[in-house]
XYZ file of C-alpha atoms in Angstrom:
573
model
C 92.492 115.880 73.660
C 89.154 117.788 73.491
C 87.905 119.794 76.526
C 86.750 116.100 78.493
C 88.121 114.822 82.082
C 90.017 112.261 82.179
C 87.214 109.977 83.962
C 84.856 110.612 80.110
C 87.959 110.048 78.367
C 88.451 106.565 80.155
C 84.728 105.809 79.488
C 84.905 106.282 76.177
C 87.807 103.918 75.497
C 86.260 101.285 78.066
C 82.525 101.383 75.988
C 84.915 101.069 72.574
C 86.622 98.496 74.385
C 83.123 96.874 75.472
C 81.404 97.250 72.108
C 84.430 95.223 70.140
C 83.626 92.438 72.802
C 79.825 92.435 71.952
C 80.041 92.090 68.398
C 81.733 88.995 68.444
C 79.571 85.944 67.439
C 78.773 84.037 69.256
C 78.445 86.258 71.903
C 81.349 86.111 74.618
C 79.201 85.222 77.883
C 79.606 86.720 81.195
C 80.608 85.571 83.860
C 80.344 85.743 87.679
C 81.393 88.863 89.648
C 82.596 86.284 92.754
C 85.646 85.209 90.626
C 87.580 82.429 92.500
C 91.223 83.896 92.587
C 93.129 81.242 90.064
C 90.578 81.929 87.048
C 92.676 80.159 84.147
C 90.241 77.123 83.858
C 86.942 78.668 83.363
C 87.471 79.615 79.667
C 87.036 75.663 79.209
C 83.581 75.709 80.744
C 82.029 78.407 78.971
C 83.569 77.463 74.871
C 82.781 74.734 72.949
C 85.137 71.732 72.490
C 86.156 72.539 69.341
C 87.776 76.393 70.591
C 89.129 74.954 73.475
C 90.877 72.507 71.405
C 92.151 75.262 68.514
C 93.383 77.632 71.724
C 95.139 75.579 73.615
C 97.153 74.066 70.312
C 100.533 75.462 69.668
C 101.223 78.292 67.279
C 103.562 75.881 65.371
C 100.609 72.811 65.587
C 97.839 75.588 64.346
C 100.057 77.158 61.542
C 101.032 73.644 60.178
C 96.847 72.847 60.777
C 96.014 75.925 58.890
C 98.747 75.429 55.945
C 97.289 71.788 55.428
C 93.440 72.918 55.184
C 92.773 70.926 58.386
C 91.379 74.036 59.457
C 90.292 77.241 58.248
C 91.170 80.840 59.269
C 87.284 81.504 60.314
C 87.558 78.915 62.413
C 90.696 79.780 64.210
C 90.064 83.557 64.838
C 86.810 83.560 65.952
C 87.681 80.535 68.685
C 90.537 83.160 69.648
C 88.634 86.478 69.974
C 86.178 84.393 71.652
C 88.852 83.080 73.903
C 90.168 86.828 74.213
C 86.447 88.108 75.469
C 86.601 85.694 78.248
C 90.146 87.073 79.024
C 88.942 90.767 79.225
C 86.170 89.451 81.585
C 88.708 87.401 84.016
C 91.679 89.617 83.789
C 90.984 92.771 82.097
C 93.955 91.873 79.584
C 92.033 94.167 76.110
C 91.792 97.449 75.186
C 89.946 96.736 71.962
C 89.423 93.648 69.426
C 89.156 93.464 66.179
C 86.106 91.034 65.057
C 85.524 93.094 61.798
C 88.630 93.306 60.526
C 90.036 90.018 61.566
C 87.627 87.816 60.331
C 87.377 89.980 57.023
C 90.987 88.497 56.925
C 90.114 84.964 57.426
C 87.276 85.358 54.764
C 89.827 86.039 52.089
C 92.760 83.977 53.322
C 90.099 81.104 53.005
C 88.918 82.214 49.650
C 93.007 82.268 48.727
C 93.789 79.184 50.102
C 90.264 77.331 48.465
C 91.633 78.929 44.996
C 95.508 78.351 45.194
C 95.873 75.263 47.248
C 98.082 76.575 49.258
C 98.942 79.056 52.455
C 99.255 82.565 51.289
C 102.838 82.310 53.650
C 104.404 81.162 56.320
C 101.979 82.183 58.888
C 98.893 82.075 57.023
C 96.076 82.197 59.286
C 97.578 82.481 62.659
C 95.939 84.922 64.949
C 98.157 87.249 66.345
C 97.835 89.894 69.559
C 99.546 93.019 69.718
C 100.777 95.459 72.845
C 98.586 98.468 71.804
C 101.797 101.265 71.863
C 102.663 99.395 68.496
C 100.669 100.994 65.886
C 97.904 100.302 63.706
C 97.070 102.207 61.089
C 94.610 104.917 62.517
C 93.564 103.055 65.846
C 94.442 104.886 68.937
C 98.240 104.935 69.890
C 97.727 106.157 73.667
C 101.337 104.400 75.625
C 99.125 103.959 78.644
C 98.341 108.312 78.898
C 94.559 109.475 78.506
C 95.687 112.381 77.278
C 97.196 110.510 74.138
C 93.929 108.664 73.696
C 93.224 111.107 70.848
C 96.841 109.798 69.052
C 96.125 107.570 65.892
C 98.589 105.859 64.243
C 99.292 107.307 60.288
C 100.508 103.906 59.781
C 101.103 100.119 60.771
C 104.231 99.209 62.319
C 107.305 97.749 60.665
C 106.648 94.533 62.652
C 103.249 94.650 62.140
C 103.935 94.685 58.217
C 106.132 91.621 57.683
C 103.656 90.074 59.887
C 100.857 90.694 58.001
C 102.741 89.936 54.527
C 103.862 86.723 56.010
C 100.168 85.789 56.425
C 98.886 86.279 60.348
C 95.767 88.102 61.424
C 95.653 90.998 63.905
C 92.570 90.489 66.389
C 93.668 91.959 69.992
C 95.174 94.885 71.154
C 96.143 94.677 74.797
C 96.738 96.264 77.891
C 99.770 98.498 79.159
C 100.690 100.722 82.207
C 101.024 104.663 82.337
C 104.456 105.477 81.365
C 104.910 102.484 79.914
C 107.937 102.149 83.031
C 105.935 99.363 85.290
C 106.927 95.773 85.558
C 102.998 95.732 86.189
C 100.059 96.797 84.307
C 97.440 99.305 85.251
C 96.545 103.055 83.881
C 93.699 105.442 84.089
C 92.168 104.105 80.093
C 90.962 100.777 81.759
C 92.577 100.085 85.148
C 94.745 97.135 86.704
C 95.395 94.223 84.499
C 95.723 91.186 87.153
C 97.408 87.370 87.025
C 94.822 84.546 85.374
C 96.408 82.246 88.096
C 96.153 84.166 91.230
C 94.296 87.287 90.539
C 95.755 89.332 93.944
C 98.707 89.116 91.842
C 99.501 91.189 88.859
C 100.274 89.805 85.458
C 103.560 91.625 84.973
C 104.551 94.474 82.938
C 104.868 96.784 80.717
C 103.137 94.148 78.410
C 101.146 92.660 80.954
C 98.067 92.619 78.369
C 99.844 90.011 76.444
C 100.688 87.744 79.729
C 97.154 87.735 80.859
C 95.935 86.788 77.813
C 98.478 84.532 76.524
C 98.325 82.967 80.298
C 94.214 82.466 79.759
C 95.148 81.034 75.796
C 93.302 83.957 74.620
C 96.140 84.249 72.692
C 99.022 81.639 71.364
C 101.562 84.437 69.713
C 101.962 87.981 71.095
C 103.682 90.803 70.566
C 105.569 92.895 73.471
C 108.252 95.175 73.986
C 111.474 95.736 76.597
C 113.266 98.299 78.414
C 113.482 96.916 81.697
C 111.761 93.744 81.705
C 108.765 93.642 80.056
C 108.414 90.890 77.999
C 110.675 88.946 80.200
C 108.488 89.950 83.307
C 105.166 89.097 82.367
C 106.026 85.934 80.290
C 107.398 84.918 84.241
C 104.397 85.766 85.854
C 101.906 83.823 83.961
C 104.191 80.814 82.371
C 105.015 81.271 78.928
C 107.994 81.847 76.828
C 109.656 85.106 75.658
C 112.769 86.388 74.298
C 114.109 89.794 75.131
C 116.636 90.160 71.698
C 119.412 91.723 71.198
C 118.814 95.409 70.392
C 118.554 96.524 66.302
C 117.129 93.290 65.671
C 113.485 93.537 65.374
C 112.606 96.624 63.418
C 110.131 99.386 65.648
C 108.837 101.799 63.499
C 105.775 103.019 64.023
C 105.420 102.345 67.819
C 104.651 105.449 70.458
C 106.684 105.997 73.525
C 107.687 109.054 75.091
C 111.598 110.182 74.860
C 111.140 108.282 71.264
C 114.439 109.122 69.803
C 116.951 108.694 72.563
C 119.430 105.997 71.944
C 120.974 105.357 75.627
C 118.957 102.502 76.870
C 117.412 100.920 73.837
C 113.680 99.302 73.777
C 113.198 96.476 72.011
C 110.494 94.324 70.730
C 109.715 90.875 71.369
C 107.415 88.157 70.882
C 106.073 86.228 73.834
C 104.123 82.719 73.544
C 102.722 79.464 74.351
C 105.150 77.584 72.847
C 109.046 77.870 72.729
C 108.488 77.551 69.064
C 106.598 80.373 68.786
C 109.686 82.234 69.910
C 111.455 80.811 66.697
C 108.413 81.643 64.167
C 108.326 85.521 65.092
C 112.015 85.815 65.099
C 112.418 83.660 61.715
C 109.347 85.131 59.678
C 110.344 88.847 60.975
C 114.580 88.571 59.918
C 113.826 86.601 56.748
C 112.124 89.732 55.581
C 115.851 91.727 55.895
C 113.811 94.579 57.779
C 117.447 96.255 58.014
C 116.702 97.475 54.186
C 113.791 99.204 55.289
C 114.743 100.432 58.737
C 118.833 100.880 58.381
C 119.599 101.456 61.848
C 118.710 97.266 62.284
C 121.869 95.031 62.151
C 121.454 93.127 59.095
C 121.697 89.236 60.987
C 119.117 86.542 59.877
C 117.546 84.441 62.131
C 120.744 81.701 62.657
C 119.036 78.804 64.254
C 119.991 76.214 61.603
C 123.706 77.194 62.229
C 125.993 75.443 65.125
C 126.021 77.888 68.297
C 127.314 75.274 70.697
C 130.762 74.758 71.775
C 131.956 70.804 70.758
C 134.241 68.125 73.040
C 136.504 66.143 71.759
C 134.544 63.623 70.534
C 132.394 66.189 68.716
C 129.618 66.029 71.302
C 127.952 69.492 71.766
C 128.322 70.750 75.386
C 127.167 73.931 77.144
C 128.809 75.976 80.118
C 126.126 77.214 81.809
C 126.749 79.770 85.402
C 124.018 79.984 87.562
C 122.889 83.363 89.137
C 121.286 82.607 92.290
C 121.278 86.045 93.984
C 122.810 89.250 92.570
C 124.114 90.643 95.630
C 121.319 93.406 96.248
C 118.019 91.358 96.734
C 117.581 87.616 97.922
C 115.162 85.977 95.733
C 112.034 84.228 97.361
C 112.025 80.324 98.518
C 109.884 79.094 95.069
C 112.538 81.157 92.793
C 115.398 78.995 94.377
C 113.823 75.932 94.022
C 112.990 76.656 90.666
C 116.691 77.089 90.606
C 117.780 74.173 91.524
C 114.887 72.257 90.155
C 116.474 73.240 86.770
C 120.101 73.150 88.014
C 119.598 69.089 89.005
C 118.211 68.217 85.446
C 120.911 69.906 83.829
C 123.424 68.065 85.978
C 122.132 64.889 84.741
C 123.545 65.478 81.319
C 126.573 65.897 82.495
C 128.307 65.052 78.572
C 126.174 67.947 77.498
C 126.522 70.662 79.851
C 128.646 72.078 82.540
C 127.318 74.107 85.984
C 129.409 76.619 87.533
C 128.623 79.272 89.749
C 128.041 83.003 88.419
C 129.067 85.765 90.834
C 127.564 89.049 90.042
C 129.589 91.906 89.119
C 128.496 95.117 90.682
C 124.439 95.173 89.994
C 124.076 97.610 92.384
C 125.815 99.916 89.745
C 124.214 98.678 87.166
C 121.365 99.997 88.358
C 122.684 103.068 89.175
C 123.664 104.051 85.595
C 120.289 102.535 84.380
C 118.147 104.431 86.215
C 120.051 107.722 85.425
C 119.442 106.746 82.189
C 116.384 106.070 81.724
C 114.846 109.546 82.058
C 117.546 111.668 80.673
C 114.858 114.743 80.128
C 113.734 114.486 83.929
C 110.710 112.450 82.914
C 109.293 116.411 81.694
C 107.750 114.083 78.665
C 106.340 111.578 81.033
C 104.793 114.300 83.576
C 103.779 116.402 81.248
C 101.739 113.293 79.549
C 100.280 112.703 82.204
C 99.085 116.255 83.987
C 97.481 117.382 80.497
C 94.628 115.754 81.155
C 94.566 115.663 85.477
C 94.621 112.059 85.513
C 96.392 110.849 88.724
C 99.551 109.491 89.143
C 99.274 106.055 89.537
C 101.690 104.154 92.494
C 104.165 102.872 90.340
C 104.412 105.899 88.289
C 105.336 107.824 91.411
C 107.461 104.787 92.023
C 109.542 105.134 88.955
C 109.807 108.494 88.673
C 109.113 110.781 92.050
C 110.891 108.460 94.308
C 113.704 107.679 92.112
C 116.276 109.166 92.855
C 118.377 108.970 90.046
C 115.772 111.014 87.794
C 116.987 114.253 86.744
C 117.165 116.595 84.335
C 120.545 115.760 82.215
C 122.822 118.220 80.736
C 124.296 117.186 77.106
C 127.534 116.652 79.461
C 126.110 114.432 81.893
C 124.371 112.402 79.005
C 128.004 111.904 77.950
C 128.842 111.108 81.405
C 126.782 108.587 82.335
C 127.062 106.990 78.444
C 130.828 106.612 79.112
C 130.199 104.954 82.527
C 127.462 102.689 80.889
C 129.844 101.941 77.806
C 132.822 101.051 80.962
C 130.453 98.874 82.985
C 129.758 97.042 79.608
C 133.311 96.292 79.145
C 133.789 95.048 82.891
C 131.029 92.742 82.806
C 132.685 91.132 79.255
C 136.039 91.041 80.720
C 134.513 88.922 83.625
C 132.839 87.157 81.432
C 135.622 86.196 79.140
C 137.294 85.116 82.595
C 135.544 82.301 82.788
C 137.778 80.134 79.595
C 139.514 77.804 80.458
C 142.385 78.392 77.996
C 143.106 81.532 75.086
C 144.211 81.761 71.747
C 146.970 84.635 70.788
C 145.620 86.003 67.554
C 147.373 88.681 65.354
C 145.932 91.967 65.443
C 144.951 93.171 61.698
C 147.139 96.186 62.259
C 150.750 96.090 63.870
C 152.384 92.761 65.498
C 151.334 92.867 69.073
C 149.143 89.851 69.625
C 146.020 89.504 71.893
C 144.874 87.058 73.823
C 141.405 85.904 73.460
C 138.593 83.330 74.597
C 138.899 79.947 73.383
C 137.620 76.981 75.639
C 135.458 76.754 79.018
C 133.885 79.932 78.504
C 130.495 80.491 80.056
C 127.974 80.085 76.830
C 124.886 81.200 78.850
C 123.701 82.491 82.108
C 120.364 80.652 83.850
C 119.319 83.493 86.290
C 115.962 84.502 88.074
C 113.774 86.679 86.350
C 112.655 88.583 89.164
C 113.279 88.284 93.137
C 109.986 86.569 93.146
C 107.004 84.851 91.602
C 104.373 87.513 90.402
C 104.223 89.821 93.049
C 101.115 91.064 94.871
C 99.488 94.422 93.059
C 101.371 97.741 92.936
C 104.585 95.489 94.595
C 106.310 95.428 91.527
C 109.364 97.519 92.670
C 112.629 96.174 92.090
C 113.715 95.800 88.255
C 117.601 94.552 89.192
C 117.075 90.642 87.974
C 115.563 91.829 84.241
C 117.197 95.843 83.997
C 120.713 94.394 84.587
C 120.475 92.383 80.936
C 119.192 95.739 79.144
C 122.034 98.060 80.300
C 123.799 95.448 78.879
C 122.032 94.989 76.228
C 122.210 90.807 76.676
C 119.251 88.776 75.054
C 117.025 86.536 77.250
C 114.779 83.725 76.977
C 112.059 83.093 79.545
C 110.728 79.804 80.282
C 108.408 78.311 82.513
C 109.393 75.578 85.751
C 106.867 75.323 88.434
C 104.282 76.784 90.362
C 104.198 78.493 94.137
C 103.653 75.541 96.989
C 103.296 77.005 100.035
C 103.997 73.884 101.809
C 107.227 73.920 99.400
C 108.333 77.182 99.689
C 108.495 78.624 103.606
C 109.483 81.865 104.328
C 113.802 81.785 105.090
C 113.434 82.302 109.127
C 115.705 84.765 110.553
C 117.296 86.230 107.752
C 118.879 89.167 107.729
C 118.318 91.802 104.736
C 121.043 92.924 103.274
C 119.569 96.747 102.747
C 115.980 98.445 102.485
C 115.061 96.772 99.218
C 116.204 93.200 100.340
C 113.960 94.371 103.197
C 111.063 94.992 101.471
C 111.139 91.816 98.946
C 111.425 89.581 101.891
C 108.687 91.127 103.840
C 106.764 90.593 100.607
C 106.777 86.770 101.220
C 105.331 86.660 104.916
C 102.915 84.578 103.951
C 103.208 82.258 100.638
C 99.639 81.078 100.730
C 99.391 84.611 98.607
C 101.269 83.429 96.052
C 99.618 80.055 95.742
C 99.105 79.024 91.774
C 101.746 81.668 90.987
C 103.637 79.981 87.437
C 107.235 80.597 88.300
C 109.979 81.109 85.458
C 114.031 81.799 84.983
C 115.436 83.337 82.153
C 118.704 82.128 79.983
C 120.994 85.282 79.215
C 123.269 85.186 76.560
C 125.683 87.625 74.572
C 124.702 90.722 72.257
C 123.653 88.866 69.357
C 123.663 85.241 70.379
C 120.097 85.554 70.672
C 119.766 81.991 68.819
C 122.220 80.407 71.627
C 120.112 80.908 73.927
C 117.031 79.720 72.178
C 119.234 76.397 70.748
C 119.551 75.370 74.694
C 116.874 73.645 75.065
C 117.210 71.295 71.975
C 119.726 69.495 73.936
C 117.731 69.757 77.533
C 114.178 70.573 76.876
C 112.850 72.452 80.534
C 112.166 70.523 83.586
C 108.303 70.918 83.768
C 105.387 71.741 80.417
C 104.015 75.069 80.216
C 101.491 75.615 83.353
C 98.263 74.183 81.717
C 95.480 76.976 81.843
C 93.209 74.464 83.030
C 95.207 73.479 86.319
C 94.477 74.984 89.488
């Protein structure tokens, strides 16, 4: 970074930020300073009809729009990086768009489709937003640290590639947190990212850009990322979809992130939308381009979602057994997360030929979190710290948070890598064994080599797990500080699907009186929720956790049970 303080650095990538904003056409109003706090129905005030109707249409309704020539990719962009400006203004979701460049895309996918009759691919048209720590070729590649604002990427991403082969335009960049380690969203480039439907909340994080702006429709398809949370986090927070995969799945080339090449607690990326089906075209268009050829350490698994994942009766009827997390034995989740709970719990039981509830009693979180968080910053966090005292920009809370208060954060020997590995590896083998507890009857099958048999899963075993995605609805800013309900499924390396159920009703959701926390961080969640009127607006969502690599299991779930309530409508208050 050249000789600047951080505060001129900031300025500089807030006035880029500003400028791609103003040369969007029409011109993105402004709008008042005295924001009422749920802010997800002013968009609808301020656009025309016709982009209020394109934004708030389903990624699968606008590609199927755009493939027919009911609409053009012009069109469709500009209503979105309209859309987006309004989103910067409300939430402060963007660090830069792309007006030049994506509607130099439209202009020829237009011109292609006017010539050949038909879409150039599968997602021809379709206006995609990206987490900005996922490269574009020579844009800044910054992970949340001024003092990487001067990082450009060489290159697009792998993800960004098939993408952009397949047919989408690029048109957003969005917002993350310094470190990238929040489940919230705020850094020294551009500041706090907050909730579209209750903005004393935050959005989520790390890719609490996308959930803002995906929340506000600025967006209908984004692209996020996961360590602890953070696609699963955000998507909760402002009620949308997202699926957490399986790790080696979706190829990640070409994004920044400190410690880049460790391999104990994997990141992945993930696609987050307005739609469930949007889940299905990211995952679909990015595996039926066999990224594994070009990146080999991917598994090489298609999308399966046209194959049978669900168990059969007798009669051939397809029937899920589905366990129910409703606390994991370290924090008590707040009043609207249990009724979201058993809002989804009493639909379920009302197919009773297609699914089966049990109860699922946690097995050790506490530990998990233990091995986790020793994990997670095997170097001490020296590449985090020293990221961010090259430039003197302060520390923000959650940094300190993550880091200085943690006290599982130290410096790791190769021995102690090893060491925690192995008890990682050990806690992943307890957690299948209990899981593999829950059949109802086992096969014996030969071994491949030598005649002792083994006894395996056959019937009754648990196909997914419905759990909470956090101990709360989005919590109030710089709150954001306990990671166990999301965390647990990455040390195991489980994929997850978010979904949206309800909304915070204070009148609905009292405070428990008299409870008793069961340690300092049950403490401090519960004294969180002293007054729900806070939380009022707040979209509340669970997650369905499957096993490594039945990603599509947990996505085929809701073909036979769709979810209890529709996606909270941006222009409900």
């Amino acid at each position: 970074m050249a000789n600047r303080s951080w505060q001129e650095t900031a300025k500089i990538a807030q006035d880029l930020r500003d400028a791609s904003i103003s040369r969007v056409d029409p011109p993105v109003p402004d709008v008042s300073l005295d924001l009422p706090k749920n802010v997800s129905d002013i968009p609808k005030y301020l656009l025309t009809r016709e982009e209020v109707l394109i934004t708030e249409t389903p990624p699968e309704d606008l590609v199927a729009a755009l493939a027919s020539g009911k609409l053009t990719s012009t069109v469709v962009v500009n209503s979105f990086l309209r859309r987006a400006g309004f989103a910067q203004r409300l939430t402060n979701c963007i660090t830069e768009l792309l007006p030049e460049d994506a509607l130099s895309r439209a202009k020829y996918l237009d011109a292609y489709y006017a010539q050949h009759h038909h879409p150039i691919g599968p997602l021809h048209g379709l206006p995609i937003s990206v987490k900005e720590h996922i490269g574009m070729s020579n844009k800044s590649l910054n992970g949340g640290f001024v003092s990487w604002w001067d990082h450009k990427a060489s290159d697009d991403a792998h993800v960004l590639k098939i993408l952009w082969r397949a047919g989408c335009i690029f048109y957003a960049r969005t917002t993350e947190p310094q470190t990238l380690m929040h489940l919230e969203t705020s850094n020294n480039l551009y500041g706090t990212t907050v909730n579209p439907f209750n903005r004393d909340l935050t959005s989520g994080g790390s890719s609490g850009g996308e959930g803002a702006l995906l929340g506000l429709r600025g967006s209908c398809l984004g692209i996020g990322s996961d360590i602890g949370g953070s696609v699963r986090s955000p998507a909760a927070n402002c009620g949308l979809y997202s699926l957490r995969p399986t790790s080696y799945r979706i190829p990640v080339q070409g994004w920044t992130t400190t410690m880049l090449s460790e391999e104990q607690i994997i990141g992945v990326i993930g696609p987050m939308s307005t739609s469930l089906e949007g889940i299905k075209i990211f995952m679909r268009t990015i595996l039926a381009a066999k990224p594994w050829l070009t990146e080999p350490s991917l598994v090489p698994i298609p999308w399966r979602d046209r194959e049978s994942h669900l168990p059969t009766t007798p009669s051939c009827e397809k029937k899920l057994k589905i366990a129910v997390l409703w606390h994991d034995g370290v924090v008590t989740p707040h009043p609207p997360i249990t009724r979201a709970l058993r809002t989804v719990v009493q639909k379920l039981q009302s197919h009773p030929s297609n699914f089966e509830i049990v109860n699922w009693h946690p097995y050790n979180h506490a530990e998990a979190w233990e091995i986790i968080a020793s994990l997670y910053f095997a170097d001490g966090a020296k590449e985090e710290t020293e990221a961010i005292e090259a430039s003197g920009e302060p520390w923000r809370p959650l940094s300190e948070f993550i880091i200085k208060e943690n006290p599982y954060v130290k410096h790791l020997s190769i021995e102690e890598v090893w060491y925690w590995t192995a008890r990682r590896e050990a806690y992943r083998a307890a957690y299948a064994k209990k899981w593999n507890e829950t059949a109802t009857t086992t096969a014996s099958a030969n071994e491949e080599y030598g005649t002792e048999e083994a006894e395996v899963p056959e019937e009754g075993i648990v196909d997914v797990i419905l759990a909470p995605v956090g101990p709360g609805a989005a919590p109030p800013l710089e709150q954001s500080r306990y990671w166990g309900y999301t965390a647990q499924w990455n040390l195991l390396d489980y994929p997850a699907v978010v979904f949206p159920v309800t909304k915070v009703d204070p009148l609905s959701d009292p405070p428990q009186e008299g409870y008793v926390p069961l340690n300092e961080r049950d403490r401090f969640n519960y004294e969180l929720y002293d007054e729900p009127e806070r939380y009022r607006d707040a979209p509340v969502g669970l997650q369905l956790v499957g096993r490594r690599y039945e990603d599509e299991k947990v996505y085929t779930l809701f073909f036979l049970a769709p979810p209890p309530a529709p996606l909270p409508s941006p222009n409900s208050g």
